[in-house]
CSV table of C-alpha atoms in Angstrom, one decimal:
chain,number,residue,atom,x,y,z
L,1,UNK,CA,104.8,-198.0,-289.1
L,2,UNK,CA,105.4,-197.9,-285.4
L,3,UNK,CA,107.8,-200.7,-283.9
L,4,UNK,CA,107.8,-202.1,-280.5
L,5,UNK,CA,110.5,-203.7,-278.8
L,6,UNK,CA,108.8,-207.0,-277.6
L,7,UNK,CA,109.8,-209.5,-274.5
L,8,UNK,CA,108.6,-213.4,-273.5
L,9,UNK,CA,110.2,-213.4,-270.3
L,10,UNK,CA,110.1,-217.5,-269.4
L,11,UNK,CA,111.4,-219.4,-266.7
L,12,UNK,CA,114.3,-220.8,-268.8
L,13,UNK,CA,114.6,-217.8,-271.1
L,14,UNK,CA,114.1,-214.9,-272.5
L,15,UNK,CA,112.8,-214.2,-276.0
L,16,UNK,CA,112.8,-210.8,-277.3
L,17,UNK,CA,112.3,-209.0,-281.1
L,18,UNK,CA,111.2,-206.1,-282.8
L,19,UNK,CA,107.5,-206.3,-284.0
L,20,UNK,CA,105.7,-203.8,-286.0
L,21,UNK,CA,102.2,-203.0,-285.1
L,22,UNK,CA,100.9,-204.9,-287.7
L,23,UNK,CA,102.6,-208.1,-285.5
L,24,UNK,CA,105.2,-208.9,-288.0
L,25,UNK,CA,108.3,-209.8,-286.3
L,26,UNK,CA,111.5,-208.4,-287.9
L,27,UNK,CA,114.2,-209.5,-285.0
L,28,UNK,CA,114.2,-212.0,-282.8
L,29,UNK,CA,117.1,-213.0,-280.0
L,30,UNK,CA,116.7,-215.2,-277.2
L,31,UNK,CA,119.4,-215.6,-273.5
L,32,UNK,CA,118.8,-217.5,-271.1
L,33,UNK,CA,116.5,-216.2,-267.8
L,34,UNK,CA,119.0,-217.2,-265.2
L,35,UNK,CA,115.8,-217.5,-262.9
L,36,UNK,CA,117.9,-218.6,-259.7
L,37,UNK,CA,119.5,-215.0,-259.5
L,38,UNK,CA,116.1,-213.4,-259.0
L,39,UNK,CA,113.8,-210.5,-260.0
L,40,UNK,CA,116.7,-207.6,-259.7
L,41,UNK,CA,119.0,-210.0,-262.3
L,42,UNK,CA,115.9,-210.4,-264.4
L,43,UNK,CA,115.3,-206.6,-264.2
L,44,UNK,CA,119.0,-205.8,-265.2
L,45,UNK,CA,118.7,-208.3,-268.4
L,46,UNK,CA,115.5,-206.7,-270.0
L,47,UNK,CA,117.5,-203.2,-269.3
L,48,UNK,CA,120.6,-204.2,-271.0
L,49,UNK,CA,118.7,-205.9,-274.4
L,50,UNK,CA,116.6,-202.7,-274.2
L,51,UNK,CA,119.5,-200.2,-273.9
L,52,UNK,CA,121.1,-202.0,-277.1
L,53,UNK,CA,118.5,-202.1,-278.7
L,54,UNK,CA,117.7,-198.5,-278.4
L,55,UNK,CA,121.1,-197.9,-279.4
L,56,UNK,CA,120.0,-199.0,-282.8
L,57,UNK,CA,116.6,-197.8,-283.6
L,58,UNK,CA,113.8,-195.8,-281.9
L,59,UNK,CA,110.6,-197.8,-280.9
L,60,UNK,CA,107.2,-196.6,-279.9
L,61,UNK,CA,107.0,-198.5,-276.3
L,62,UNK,CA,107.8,-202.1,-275.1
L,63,UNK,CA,105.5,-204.9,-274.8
L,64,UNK,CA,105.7,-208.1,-272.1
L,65,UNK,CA,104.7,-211.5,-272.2
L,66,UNK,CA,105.7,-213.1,-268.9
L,67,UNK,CA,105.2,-216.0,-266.6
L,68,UNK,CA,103.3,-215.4,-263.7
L,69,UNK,CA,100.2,-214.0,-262.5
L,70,UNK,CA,100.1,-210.3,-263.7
L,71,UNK,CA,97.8,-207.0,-262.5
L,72,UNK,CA,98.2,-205.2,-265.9
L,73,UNK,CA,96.8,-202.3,-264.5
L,74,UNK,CA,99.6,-201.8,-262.0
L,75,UNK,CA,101.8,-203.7,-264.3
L,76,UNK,CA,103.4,-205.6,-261.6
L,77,UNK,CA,104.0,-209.4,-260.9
L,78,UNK,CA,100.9,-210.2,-258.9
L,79,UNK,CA,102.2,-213.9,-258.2
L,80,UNK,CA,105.1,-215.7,-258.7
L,81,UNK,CA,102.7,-219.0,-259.2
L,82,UNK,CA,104.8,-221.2,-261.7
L,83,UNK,CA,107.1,-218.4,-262.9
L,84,UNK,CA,110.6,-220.3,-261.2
L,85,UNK,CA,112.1,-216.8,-260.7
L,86,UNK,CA,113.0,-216.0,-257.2
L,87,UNK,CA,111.5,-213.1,-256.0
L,88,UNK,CA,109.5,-212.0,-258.6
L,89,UNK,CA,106.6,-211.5,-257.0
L,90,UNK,CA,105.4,-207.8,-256.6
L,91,UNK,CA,108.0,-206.9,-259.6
L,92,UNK,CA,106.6,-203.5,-260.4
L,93,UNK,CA,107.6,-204.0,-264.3
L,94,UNK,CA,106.5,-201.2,-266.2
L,95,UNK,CA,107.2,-198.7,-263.7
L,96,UNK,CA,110.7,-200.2,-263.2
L,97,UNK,CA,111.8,-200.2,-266.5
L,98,UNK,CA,109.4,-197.4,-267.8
L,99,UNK,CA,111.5,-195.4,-265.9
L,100,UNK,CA,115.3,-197.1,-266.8
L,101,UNK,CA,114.3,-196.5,-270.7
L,102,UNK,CA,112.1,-193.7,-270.4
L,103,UNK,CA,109.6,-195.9,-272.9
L,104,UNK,CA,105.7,-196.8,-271.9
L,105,UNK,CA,105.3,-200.7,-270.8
L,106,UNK,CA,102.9,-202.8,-270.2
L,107,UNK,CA,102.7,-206.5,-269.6
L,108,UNK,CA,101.0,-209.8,-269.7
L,109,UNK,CA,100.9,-213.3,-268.7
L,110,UNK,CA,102.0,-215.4,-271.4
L,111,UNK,CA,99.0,-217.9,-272.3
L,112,UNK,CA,97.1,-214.1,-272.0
L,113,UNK,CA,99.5,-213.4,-274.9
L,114,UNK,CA,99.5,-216.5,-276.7
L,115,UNK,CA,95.6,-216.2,-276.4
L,116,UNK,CA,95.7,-212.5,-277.8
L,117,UNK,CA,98.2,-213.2,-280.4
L,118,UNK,CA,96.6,-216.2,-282.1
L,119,UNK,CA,92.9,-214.6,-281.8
L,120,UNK,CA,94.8,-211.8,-283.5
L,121,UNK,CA,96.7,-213.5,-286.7
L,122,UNK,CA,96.7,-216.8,-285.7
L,123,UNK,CA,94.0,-220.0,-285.2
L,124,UNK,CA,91.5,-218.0,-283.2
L,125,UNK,CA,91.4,-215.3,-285.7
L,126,UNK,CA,87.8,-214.7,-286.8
L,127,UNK,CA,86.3,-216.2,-283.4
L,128,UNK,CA,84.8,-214.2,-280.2
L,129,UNK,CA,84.8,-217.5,-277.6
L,130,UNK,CA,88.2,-219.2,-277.4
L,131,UNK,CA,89.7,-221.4,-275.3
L,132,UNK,CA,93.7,-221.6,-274.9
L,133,UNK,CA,95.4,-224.0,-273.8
L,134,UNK,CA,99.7,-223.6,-273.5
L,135,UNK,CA,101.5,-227.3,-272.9
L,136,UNK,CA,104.6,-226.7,-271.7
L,137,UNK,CA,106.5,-227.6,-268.2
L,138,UNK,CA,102.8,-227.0,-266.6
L,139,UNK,CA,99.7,-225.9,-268.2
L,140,UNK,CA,98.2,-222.5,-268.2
L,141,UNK,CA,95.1,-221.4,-269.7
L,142,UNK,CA,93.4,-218.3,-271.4
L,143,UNK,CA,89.6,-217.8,-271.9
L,144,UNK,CA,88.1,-214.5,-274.5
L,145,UNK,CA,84.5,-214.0,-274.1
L,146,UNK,CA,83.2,-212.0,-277.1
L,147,UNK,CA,86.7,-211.0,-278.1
L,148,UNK,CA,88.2,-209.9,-274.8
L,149,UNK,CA,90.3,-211.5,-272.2
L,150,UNK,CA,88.7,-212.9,-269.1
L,151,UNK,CA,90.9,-212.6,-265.9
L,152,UNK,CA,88.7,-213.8,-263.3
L,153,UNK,CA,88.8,-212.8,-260.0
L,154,UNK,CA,92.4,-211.8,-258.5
L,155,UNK,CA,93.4,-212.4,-262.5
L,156,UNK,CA,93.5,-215.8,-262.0
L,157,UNK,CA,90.8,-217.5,-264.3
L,158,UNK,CA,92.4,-220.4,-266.4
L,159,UNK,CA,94.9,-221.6,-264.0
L,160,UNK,CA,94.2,-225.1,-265.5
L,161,UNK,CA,97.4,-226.8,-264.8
L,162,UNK,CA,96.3,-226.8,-261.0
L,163,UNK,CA,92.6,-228.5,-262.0
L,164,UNK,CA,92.0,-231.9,-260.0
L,165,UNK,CA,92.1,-234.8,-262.3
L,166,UNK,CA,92.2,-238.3,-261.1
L,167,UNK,CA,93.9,-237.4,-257.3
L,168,UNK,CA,96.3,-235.4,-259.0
L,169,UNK,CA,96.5,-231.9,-261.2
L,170,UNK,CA,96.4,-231.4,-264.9
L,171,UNK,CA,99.6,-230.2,-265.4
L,172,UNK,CA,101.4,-233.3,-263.1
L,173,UNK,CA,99.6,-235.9,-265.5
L,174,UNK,CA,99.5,-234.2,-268.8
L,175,UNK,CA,102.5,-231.6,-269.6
L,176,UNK,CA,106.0,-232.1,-271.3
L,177,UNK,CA,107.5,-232.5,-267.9
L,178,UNK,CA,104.8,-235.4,-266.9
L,179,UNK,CA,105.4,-237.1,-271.0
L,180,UNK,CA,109.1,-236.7,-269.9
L,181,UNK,CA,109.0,-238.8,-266.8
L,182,UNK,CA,106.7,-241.3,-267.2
L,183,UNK,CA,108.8,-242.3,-271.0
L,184,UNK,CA,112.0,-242.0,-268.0
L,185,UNK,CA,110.6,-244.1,-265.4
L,186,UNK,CA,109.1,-246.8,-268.7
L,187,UNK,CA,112.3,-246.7,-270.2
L,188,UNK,CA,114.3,-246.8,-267.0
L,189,UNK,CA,116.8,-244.0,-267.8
L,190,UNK,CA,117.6,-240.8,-266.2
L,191,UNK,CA,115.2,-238.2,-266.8
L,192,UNK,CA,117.8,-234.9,-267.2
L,193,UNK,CA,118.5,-237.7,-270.8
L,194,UNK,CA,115.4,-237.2,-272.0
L,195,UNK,CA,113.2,-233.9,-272.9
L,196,UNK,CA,110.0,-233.4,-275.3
L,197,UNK,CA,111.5,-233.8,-278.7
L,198,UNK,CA,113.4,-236.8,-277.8
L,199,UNK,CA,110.0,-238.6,-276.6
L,200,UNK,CA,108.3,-237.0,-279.9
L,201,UNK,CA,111.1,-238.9,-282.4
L,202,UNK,CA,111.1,-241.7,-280.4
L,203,UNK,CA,107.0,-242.1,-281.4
L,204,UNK,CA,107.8,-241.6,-284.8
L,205,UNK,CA,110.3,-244.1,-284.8
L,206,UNK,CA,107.8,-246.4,-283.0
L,207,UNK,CA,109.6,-246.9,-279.4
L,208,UNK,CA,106.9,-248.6,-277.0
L,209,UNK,CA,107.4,-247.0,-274.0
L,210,UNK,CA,107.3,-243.6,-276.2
L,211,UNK,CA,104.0,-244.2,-277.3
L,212,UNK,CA,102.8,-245.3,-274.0
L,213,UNK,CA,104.1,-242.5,-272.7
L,214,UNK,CA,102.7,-240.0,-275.3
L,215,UNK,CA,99.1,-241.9,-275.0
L,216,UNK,CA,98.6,-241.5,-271.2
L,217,UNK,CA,99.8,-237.6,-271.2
L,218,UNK,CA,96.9,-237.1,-274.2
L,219,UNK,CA,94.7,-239.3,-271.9
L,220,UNK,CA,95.1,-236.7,-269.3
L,221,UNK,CA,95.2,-234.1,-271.4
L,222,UNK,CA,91.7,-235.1,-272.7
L,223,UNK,CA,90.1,-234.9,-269.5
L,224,UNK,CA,91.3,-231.0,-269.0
L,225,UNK,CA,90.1,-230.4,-272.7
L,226,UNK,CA,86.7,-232.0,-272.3
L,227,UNK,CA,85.8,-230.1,-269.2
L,228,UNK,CA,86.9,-226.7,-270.7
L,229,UNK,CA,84.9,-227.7,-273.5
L,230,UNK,CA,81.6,-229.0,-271.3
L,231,UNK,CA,82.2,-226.0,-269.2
L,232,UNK,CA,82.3,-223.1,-272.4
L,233,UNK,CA,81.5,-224.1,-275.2
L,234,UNK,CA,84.3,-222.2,-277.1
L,235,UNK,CA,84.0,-221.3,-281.0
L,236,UNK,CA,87.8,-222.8,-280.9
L,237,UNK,CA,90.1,-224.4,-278.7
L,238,UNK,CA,93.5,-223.7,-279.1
L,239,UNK,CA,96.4,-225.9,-277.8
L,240,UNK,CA,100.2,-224.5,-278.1
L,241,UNK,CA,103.2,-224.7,-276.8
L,242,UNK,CA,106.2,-226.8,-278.5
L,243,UNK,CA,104.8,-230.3,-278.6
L,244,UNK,CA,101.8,-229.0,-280.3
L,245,UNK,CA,104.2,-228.0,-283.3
L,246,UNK,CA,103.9,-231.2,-284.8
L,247,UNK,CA,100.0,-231.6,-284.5
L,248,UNK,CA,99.8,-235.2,-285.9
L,249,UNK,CA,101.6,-236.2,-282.7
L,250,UNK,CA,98.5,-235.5,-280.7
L,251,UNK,CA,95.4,-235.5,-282.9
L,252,UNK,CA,94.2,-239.0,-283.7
L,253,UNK,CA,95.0,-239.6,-280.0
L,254,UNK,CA,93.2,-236.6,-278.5
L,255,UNK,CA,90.2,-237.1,-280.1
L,256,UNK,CA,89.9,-240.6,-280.2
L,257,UNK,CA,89.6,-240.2,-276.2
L,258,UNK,CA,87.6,-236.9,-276.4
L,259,UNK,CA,84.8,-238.5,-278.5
L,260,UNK,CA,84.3,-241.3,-275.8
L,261,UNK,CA,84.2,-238.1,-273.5
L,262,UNK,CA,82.0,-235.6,-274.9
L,263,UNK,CA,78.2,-236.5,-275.1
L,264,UNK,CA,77.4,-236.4,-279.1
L,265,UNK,CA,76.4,-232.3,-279.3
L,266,UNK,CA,79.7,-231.3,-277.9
L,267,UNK,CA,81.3,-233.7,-279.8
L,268,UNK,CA,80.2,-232.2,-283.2
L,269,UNK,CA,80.9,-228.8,-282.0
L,270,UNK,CA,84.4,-228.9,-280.9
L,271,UNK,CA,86.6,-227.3,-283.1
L,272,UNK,CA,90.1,-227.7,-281.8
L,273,UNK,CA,93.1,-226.5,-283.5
L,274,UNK,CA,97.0,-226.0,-283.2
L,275,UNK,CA,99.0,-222.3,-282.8
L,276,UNK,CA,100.2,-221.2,-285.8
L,277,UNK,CA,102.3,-218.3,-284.2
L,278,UNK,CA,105.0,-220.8,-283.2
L,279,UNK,CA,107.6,-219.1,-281.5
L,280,UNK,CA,106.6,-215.9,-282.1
L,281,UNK,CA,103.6,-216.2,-280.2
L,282,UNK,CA,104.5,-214.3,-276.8
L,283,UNK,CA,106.1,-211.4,-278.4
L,284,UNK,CA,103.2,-210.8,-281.0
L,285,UNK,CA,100.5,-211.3,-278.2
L,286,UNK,CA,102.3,-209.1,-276.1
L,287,UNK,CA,102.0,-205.9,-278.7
L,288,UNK,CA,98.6,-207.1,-279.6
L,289,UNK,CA,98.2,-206.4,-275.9
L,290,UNK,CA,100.2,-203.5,-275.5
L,291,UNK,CA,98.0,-202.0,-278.2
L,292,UNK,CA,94.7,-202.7,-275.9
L,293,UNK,CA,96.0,-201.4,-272.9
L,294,UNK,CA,96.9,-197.9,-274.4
L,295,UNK,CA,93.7,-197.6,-276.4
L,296,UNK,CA,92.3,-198.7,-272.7
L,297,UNK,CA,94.7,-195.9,-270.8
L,298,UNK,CA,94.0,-193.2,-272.7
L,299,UNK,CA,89.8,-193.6,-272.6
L,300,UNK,CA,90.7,-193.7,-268.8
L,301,UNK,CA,92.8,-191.0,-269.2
L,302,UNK,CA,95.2,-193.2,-267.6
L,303,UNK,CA,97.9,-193.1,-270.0
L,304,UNK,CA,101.7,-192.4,-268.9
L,305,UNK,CA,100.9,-192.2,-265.1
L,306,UNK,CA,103.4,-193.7,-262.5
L,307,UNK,CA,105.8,-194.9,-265.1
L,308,UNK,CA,108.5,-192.7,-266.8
């Protein structure tokens, strides 16, 4: 079975494993991203886990999941929008470290990833029109129509953190970083105290200002899922990122606001559910990925130009 060395390059850090192409994950590590010291640091990381790894075992190619906005064609950081790493943008990727490791790469933005991965194995599996949704430090979106990925002009469809909501943006009003410091400013304490799983225990333990704090974010939150839902319809929509781990958190409030939302039909025919990948996510979207883009290169008759 052929193995690929897999990466989910954040702006905190860096996940990486070996996945099979079946997108079962045997190894998994994780450093930190170090974003401050740039692209070139970044590049010199990936090279180093790759060059160990290699040391170890033979793989069939590497596969990306990264922050930013990506060509995949070119395979190159097309914006740096929300990635935190300096100078990333323009990062030719795959032909950078095609050539240090003398392995075909290709890459992906990561809610493209999550989006692949969970329509692959996960809660999107067995649907064509799918909505993602990742809830992290921003928001980022994904849309499939009909099974494939829809990148929008530029490749940058689903940048839903930045939709306007209530003289503000999604992602400002309903992300882990907005839950962290509205429970910060309730609770008047320090924000660098507080982070998302100390607001989610806090809930469960029934702090006040936790709750308020956790009911405004899936106020917001509601808004950005209603008009993705008004706007496509989706078979499923699919929220992840580490919050969404404990589901129950977000549920009974989420759709307790969407139903005063939706009119009645769309109502009835949301179906919205939780990523089952967990952690995993990035580097099993980004083989499932990996896999399209060869099958893709090779009809093109594409395949191992401007890389090795």
């Amino acid at each position: 079975m052929e193995k690929y060395l897999a990466f989910d390059v954040g702006g905190s850090y860096i996940k990486y494993g070996v996945v099979q192409e079946n997108g079962t994950v045997l190894s998994r590590g994780k450093s930190k991203t170090n974003s401050h010291l740039g692209s070139e640091h970044l590049l010199q990381q990936l090279c180093q886990i790759g060059e160990r790894a290699m040391a170890r075992e033979q793989f069939n190619g590497i596969a990306i999941s990264t922050t930013g906005v990506v060509d995949v064609k070119q395979g190159a950081i097309q914006s740096e929008i929300s990635s935190w790493i300096g100078g990333y943008n323009g990062t030719r990727l795959r032909q950078l470290l095609g050539q240090r490791t003398g392995l075909n790469v290709e890459i992906e933005n990561d809610v493209n990833c999550m989006a692949l991965g969970e329509h692959w194995l996960g809660a999107a599996k067995g649907f064509q029109n799918v909505v993602c949704m990742a809830i992290g430090t921003g928001i980022g979106g994904a849309l499939l129509i009909n099974g494939e990925l829809y990148r929008g002009s530029l490749n940058m469809s689903m940048e839903v953190g930045r939709m306007p909501v209530a003289h503000s943006h999604l992602e400002d009003l309903a992300s882990v970083r907005a839950l962290i410091y509205e429970y910060a400013k309730l609770s008047n304490i320090p924000t660098l105290d507080v982070d998302g799983l100390l607001v989610a225990r806090k809930v469960r333990e029934g702090d006040r200002y936790a709750q308020e704090a956790l009911e405004q974010m899936c106020y917001y939150l509601a808004h950005g899922v209603a008009v993705l839902t008004s706007a496509f319809a989706p078979d499923v929509l699919v929220l992840g990122g580490g919050i969404t781990n404990d589901g129950e958190l977000l549920d009974s409030r989420l759709k307790k606001h969407l139903k005063e939302m939706l009119d009645d039909a769309l109502w009835e025919s949301l179906n919205l559910q939780y990523a089952k990948l967990g952690g995993d996510v990035g580097l099993v979207g980004a083989v499932r990925h990996y896999q399209l883009m060869i099958r893709q290169r090779k009809e093109e008759g594409s395949y191992g130009e401007d890389v090795c």
